[in-house]
PDB file of C-alpha atoms and ligand atoms in Angstrom:
ATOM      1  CA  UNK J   1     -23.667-172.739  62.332  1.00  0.00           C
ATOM      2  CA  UNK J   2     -24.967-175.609  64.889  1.00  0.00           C
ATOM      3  CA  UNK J   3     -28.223-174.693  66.027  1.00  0.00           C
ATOM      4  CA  UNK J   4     -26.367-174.711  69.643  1.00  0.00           C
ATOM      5  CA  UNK J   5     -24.234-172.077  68.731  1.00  0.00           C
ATOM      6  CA  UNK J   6     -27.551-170.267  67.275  1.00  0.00           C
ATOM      7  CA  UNK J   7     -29.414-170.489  70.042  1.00  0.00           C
ATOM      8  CA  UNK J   8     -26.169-169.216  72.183  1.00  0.00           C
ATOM      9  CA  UNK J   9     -25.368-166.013  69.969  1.00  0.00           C
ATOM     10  CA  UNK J  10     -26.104-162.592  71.800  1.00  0.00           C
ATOM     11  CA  UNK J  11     -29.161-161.073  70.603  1.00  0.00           C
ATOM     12  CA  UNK J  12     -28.853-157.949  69.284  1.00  0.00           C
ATOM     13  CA  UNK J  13     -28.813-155.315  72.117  1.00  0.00           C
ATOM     14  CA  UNK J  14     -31.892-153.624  73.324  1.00  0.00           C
ATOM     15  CA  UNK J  15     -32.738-150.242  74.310  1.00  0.00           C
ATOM     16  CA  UNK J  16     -34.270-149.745  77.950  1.00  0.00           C
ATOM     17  CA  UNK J  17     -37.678-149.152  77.018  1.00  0.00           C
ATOM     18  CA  UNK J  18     -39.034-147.146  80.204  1.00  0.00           C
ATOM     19  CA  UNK J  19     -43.122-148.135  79.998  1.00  0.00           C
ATOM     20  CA  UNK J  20     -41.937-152.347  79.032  1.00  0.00           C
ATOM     21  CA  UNK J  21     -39.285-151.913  82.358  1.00  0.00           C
ATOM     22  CA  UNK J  22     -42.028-150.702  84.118  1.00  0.00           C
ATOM     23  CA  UNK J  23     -44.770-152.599  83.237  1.00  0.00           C
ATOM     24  CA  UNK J  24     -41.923-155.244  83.961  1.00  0.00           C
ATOM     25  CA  UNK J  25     -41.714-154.675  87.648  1.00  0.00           C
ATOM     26  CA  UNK J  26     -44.891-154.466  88.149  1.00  0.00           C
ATOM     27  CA  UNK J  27     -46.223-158.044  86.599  1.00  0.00           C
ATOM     28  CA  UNK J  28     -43.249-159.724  88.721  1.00  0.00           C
ATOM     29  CA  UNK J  29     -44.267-157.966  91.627  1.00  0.00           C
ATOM     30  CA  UNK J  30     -47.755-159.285  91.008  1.00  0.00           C
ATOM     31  CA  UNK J  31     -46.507-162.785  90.097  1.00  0.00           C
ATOM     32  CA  UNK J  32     -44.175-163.061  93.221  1.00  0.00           C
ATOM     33  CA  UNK J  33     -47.097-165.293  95.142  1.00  0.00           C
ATOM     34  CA  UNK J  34     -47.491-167.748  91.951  1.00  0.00           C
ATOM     35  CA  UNK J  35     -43.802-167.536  91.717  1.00  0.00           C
ATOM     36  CA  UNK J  36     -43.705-168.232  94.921  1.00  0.00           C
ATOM     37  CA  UNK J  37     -45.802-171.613  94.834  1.00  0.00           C
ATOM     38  CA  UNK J  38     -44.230-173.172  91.613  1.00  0.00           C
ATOM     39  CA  UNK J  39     -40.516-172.384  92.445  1.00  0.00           C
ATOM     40  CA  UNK J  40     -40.054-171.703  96.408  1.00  0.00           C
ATOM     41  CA  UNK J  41     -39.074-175.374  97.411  1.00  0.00           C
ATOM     42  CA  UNK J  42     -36.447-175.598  94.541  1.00  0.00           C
ATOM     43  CA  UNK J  43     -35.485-172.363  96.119  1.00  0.00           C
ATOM     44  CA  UNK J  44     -34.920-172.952  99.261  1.00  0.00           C
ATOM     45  CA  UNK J  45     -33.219-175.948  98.319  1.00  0.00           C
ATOM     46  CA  UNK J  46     -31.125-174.506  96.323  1.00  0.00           C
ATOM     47  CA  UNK J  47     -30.079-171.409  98.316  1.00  0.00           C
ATOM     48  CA  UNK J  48     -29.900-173.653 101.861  1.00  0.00           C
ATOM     49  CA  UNK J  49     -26.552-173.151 102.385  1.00  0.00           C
ATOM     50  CA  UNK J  50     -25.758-170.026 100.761  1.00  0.00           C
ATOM     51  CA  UNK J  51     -22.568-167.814 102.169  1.00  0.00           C
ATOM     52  CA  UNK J  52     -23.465-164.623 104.028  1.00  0.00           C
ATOM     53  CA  UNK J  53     -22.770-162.341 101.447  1.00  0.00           C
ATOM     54  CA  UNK J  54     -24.321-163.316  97.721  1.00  0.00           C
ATOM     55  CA  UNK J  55     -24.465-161.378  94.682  1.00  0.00           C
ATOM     56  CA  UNK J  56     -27.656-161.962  92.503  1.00  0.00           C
ATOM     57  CA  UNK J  57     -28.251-160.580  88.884  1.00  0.00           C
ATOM     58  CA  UNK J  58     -31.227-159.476  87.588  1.00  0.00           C
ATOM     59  CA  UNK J  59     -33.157-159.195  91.668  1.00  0.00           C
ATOM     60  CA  UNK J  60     -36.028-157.990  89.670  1.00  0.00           C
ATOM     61  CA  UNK J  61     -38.613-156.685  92.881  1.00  0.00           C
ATOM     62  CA  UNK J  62     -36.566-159.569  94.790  1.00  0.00           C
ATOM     63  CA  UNK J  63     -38.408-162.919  94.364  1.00  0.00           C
ATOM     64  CA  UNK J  64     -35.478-164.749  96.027  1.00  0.00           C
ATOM     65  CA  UNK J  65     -34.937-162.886  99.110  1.00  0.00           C
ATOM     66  CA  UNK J  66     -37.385-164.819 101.157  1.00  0.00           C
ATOM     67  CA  UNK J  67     -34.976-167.977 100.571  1.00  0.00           C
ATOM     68  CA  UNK J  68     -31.792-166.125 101.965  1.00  0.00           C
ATOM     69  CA  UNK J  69     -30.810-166.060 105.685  1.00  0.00           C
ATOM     70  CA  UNK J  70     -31.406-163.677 107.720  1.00  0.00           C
ATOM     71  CA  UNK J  71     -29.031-160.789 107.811  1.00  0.00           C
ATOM     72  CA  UNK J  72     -27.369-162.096 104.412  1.00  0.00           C
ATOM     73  CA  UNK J  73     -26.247-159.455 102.750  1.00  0.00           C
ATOM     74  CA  UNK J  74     -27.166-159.107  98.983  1.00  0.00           C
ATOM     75  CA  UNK J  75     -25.544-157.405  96.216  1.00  0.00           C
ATOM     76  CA  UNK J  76     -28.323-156.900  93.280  1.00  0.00           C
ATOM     77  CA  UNK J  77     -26.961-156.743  89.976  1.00  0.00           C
ATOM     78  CA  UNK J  78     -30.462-155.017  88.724  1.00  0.00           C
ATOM     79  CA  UNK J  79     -30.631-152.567  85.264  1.00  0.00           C
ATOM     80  CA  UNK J  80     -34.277-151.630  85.617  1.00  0.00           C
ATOM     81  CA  UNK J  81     -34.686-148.442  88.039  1.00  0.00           C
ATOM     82  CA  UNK J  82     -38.362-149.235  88.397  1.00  0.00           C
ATOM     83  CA  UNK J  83     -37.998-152.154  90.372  1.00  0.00           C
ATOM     84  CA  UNK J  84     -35.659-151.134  92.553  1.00  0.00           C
ATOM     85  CA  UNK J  85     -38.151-149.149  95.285  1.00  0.00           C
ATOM     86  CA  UNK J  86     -39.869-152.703  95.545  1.00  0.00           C
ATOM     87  CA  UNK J  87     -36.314-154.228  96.061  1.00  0.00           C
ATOM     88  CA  UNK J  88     -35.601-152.073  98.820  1.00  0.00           C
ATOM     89  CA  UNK J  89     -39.221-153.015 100.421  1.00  0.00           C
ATOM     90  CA  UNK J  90     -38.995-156.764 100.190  1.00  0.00           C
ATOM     91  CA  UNK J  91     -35.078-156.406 101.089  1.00  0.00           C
ATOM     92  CA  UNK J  92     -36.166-154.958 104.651  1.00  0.00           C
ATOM     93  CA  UNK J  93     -39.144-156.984 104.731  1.00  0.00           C
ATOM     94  CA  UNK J  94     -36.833-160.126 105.055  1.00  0.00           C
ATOM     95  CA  UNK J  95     -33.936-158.259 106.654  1.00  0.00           C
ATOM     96  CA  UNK J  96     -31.381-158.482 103.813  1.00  0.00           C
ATOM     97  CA  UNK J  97     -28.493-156.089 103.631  1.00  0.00           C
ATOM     98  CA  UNK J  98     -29.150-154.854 100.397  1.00  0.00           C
ATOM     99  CA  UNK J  99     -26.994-152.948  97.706  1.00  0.00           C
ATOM    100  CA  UNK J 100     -28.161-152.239  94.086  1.00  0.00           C
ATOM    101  CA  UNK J 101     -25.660-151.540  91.621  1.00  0.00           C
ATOM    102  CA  UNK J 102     -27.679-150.285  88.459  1.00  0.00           C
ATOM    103  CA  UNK J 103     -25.668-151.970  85.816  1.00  0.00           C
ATOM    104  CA  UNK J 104     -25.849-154.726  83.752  1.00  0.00           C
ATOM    105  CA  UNK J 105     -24.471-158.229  84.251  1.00  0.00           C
ATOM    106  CA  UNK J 106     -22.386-158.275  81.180  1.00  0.00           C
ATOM    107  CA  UNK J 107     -20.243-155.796  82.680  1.00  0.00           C
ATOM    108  CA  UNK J 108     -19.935-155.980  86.692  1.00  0.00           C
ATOM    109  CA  UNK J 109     -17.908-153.575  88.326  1.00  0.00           C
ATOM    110  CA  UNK J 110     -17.102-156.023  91.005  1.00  0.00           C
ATOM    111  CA  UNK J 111     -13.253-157.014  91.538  1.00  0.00           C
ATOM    112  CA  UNK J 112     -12.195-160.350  89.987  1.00  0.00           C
ATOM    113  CA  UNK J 113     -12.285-163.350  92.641  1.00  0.00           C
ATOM    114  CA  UNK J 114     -14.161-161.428  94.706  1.00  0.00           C
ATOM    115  CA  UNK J 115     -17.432-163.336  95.316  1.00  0.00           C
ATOM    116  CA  UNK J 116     -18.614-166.601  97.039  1.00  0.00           C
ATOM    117  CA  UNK J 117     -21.620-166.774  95.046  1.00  0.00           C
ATOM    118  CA  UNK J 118     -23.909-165.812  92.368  1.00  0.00           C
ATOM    119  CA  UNK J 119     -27.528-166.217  91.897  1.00  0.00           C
ATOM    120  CA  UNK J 120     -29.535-165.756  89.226  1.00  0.00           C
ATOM    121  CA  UNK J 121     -33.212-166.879  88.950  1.00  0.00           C
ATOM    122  CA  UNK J 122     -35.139-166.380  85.066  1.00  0.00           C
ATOM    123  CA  UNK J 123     -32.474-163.944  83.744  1.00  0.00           C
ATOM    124  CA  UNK J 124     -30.098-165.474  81.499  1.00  0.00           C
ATOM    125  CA  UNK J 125     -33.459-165.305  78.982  1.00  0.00           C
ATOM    126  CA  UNK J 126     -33.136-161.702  79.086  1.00  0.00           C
ATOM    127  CA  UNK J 127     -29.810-160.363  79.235  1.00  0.00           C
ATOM    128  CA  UNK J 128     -28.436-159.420  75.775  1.00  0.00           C
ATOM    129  CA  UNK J 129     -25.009-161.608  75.806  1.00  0.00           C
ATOM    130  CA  UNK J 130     -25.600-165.049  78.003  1.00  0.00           C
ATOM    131  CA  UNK J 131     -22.339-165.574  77.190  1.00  0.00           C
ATOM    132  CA  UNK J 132     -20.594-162.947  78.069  1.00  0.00           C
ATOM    133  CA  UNK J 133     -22.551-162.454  81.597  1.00  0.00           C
ATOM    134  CA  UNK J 134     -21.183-165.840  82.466  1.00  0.00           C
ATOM    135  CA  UNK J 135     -17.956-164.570  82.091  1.00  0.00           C
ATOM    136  CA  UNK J 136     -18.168-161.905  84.016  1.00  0.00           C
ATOM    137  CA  UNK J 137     -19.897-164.617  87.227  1.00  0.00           C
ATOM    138  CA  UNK J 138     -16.643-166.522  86.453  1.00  0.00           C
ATOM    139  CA  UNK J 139     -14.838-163.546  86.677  1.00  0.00           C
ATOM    140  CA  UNK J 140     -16.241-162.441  90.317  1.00  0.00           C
ATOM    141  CA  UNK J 141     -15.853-166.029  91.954  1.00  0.00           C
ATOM    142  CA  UNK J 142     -13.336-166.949  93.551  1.00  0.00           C
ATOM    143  CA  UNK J 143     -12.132-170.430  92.568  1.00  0.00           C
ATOM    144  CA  UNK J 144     -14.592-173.091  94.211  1.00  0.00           C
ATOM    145  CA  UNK J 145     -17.176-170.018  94.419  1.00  0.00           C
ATOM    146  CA  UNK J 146     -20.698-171.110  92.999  1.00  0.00           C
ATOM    147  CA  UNK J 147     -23.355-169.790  90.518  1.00  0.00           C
ATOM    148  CA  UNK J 148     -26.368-171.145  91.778  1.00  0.00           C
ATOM    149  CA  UNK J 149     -29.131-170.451  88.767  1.00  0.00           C
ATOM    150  CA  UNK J 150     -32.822-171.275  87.804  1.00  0.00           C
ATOM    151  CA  UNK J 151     -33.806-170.487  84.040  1.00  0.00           C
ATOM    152  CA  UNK J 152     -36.337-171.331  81.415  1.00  0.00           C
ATOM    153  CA  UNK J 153     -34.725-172.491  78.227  1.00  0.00           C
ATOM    154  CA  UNK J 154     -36.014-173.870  74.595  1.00  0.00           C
ATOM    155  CA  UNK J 155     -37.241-176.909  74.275  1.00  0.00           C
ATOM    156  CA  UNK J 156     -36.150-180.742  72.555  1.00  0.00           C
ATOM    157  CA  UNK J 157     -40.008-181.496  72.053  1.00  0.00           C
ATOM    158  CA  UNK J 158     -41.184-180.254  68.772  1.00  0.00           C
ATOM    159  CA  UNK J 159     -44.792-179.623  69.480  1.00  0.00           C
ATOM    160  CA  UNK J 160     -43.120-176.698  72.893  1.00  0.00           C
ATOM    161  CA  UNK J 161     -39.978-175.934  70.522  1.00  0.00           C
ATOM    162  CA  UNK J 162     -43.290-174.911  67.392  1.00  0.00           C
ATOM    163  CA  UNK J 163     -45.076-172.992  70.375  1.00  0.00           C
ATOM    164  CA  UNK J 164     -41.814-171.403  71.378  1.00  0.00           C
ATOM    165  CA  UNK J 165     -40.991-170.209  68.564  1.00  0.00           C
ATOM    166  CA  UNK J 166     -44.310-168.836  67.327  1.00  0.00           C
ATOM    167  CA  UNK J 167     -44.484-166.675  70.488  1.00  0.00           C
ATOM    168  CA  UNK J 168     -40.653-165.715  70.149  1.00  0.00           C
ATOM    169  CA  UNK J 169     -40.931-162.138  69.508  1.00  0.00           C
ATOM    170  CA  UNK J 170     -44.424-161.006  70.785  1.00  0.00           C
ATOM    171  CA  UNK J 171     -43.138-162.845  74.315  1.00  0.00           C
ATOM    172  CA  UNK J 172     -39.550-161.000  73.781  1.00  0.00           C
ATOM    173  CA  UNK J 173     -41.330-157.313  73.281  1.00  0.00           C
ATOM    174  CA  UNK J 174     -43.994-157.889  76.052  1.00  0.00           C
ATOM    175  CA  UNK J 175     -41.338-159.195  78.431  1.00  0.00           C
ATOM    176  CA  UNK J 176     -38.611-156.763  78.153  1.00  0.00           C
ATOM    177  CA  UNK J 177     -35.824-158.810  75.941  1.00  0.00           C
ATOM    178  CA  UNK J 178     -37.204-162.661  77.535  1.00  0.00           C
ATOM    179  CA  UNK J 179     -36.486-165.127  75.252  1.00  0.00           C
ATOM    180  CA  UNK J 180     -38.365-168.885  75.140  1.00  0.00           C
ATOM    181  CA  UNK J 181     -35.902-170.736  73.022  1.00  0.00           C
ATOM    182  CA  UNK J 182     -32.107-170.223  74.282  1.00  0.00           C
ATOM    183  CA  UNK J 183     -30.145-173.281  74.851  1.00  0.00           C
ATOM    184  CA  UNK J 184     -28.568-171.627  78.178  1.00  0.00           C
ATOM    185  CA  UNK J 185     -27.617-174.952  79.757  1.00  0.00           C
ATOM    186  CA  UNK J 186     -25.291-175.829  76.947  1.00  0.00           C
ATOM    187  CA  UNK J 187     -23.880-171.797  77.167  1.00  0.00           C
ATOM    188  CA  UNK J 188     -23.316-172.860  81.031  1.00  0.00           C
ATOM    189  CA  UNK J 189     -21.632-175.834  80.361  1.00  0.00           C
ATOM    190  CA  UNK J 190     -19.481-173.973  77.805  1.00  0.00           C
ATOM    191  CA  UNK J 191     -18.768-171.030  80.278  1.00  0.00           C
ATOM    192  CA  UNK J 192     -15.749-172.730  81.400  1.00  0.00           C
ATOM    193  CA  UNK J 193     -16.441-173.889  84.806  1.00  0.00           C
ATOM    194  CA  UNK J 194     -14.702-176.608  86.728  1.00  0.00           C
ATOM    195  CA  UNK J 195     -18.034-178.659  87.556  1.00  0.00           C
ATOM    196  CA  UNK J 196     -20.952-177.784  86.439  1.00  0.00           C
ATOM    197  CA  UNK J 197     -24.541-179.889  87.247  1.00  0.00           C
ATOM    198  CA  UNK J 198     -27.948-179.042  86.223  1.00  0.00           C
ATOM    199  CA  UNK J 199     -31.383-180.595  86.447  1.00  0.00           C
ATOM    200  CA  UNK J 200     -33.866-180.520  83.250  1.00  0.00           C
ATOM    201  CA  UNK J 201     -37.411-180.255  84.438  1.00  0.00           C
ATOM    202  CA  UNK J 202     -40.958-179.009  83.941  1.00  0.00           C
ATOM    203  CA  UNK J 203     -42.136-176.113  85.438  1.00  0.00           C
ATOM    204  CA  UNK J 204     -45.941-176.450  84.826  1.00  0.00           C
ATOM    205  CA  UNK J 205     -48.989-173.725  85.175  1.00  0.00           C
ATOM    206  CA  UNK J 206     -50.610-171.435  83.487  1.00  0.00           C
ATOM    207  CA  UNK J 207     -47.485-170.066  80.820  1.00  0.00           C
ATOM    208  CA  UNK J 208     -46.752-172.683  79.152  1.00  0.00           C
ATOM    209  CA  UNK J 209     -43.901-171.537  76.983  1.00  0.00           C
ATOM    210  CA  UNK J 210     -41.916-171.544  79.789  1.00  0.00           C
ATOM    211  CA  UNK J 211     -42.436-174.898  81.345  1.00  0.00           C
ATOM    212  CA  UNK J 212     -38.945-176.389  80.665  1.00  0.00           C
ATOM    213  CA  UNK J 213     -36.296-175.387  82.793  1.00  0.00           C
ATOM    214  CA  UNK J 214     -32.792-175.782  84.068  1.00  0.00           C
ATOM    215  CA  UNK J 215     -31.774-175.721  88.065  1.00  0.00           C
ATOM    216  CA  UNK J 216     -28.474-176.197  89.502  1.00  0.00           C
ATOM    217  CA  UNK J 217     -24.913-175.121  90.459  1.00  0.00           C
ATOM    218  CA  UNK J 218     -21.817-174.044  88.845  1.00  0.00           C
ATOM    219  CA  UNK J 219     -18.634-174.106  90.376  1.00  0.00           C
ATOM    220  CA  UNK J 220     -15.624-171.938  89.702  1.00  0.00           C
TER     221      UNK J 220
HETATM  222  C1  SAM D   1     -37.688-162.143  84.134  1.00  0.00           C
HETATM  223  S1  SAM D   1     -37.083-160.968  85.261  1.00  0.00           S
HETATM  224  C2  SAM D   1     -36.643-162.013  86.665  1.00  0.00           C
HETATM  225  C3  SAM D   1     -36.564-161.240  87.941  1.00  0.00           C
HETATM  226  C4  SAM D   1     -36.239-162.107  89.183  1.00  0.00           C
HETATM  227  N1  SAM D   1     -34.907-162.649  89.112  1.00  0.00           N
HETATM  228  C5  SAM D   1     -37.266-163.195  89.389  1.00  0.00           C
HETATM  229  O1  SAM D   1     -36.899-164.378  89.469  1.00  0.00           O
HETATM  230  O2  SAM D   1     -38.460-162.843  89.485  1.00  0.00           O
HETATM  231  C6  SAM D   1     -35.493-160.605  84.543  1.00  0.00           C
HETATM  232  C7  SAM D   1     -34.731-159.559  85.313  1.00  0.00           C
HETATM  233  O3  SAM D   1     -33.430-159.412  84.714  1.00  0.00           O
HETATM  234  C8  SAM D   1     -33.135-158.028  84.623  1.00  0.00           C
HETATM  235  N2  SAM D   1     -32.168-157.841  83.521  1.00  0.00           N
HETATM  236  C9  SAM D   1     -32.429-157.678  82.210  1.00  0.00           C
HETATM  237  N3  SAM D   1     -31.286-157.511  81.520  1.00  0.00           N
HETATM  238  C10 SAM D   1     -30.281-157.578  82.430  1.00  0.00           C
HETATM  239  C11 SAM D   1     -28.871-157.475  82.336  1.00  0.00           C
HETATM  240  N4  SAM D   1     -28.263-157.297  81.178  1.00  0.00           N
HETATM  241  N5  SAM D   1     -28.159-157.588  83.479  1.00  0.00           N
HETATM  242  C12 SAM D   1     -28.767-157.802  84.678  1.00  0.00           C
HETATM  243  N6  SAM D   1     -30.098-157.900  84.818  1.00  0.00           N
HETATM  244  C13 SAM D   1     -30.845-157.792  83.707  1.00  0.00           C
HETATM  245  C14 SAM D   1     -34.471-157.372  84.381  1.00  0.00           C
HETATM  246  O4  SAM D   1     -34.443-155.998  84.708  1.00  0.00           O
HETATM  247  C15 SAM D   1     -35.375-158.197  85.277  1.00  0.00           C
HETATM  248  O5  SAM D   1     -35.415-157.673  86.584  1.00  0.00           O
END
């Protein structure tokens, strides 16, 4: 096996664990400022020209709704209940037309070609199948619909790929299922899309593990 195709295989699935989901919420809800700071102008960059109606997995306590228009309306893609009251706050706090569907992005219950686009912002570390989650947002676009995403991903460098990998599975059970090392731009670019382009770059701060990252846009 490549050490791509390693890096892309679906982890084995977790259980919801109710305190991690919870504790969860509440550190992103307490990062959202810092978040805020290191990622808001690729943000707003990247959601500029958004179409009214977006569908986002993983919303978390809704770090991205401060880059959407006005009156957009969202459709959260978000498994963990305990972030969802926070979702709701934020949602009205920057007038969003919010709906959660409490189910997970491997298997949407949205119609096929249904969708304009899809964000996603530090989720494809999580989810259980990366792979099969981008089949489902190729599923939901419609054909020139986009996937608009921002993840962290494993590092080239072999003094962050050591570090990443020493921290793999204390960082995966502290952060619900997050993992440092997965190659998810080369499980975008094999997701079938007809253009795909992403930017490689460093996040910096305080957590280091997760300083390289992907941006960009996939089209359907
Ligand atoms: C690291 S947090 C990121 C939250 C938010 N997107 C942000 O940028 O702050 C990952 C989020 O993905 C959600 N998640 C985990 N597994 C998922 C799945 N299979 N489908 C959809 N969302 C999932 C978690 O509940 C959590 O809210």
């Amino acid at each position: 096996m490549t050490e791509t195709a390693q890096l892309a295989r679906p982890d084995r699935a977790r259980r919801p664990h109710p305190i991690r989901e919870w504790g969860n919420a509440k550190f992103f809800q307490s990062m959202d400022w810092y978040m805020h700071r290191r990622l808001g102008a690729r943000k707003r960059a990247l959601f500029a020209d958004l179409p009214p109606r977006v569908v986002e997995l993983g919303s978390g306590t809704g770090a991205s709704l401060r880059y959407l228009a006005r009156g957009s309306r969202l459709v959260a893609i978000e498994p963990n209940s305990h972030a969802h009251k926070t979702l709701r706050r934020n949602a009205a706090r920057y007038r969003i037309d919010l709906e959660i569907r409490d189910e997970r992005a491997e298997s949407i219950g949205l119609p096929s070609a249904s969708v304009d686009a899809v964000i996603c912002t530090l989720v494809l570390c999580t989810v259980d199948d990366p792979a099969a989650v981008l089949d489902e947002v190729h599923r939901i676009l419609r054909p020139g619909g986009r996937f608009v995403f921002i993840e962290h991903v494993g590092s080239g460098r072999v003094p962050m790929r050591a570090l990443q990998r020493l921290l793999r599975r204390p960082w995966r059970y502290a952060f619900d299922g997050c993992c440092l090392d997965r190659d998810t731009a080369a499980t975008i670019a094999a997701a079938g899309f007809a253009d795909v382009r992403i930017e490689h770059y460093r996040l910096g701060g305080v957590f280091v593990p997760v300083w390289p990252q992907i941006s960009g846009v996939a089209v359907a």
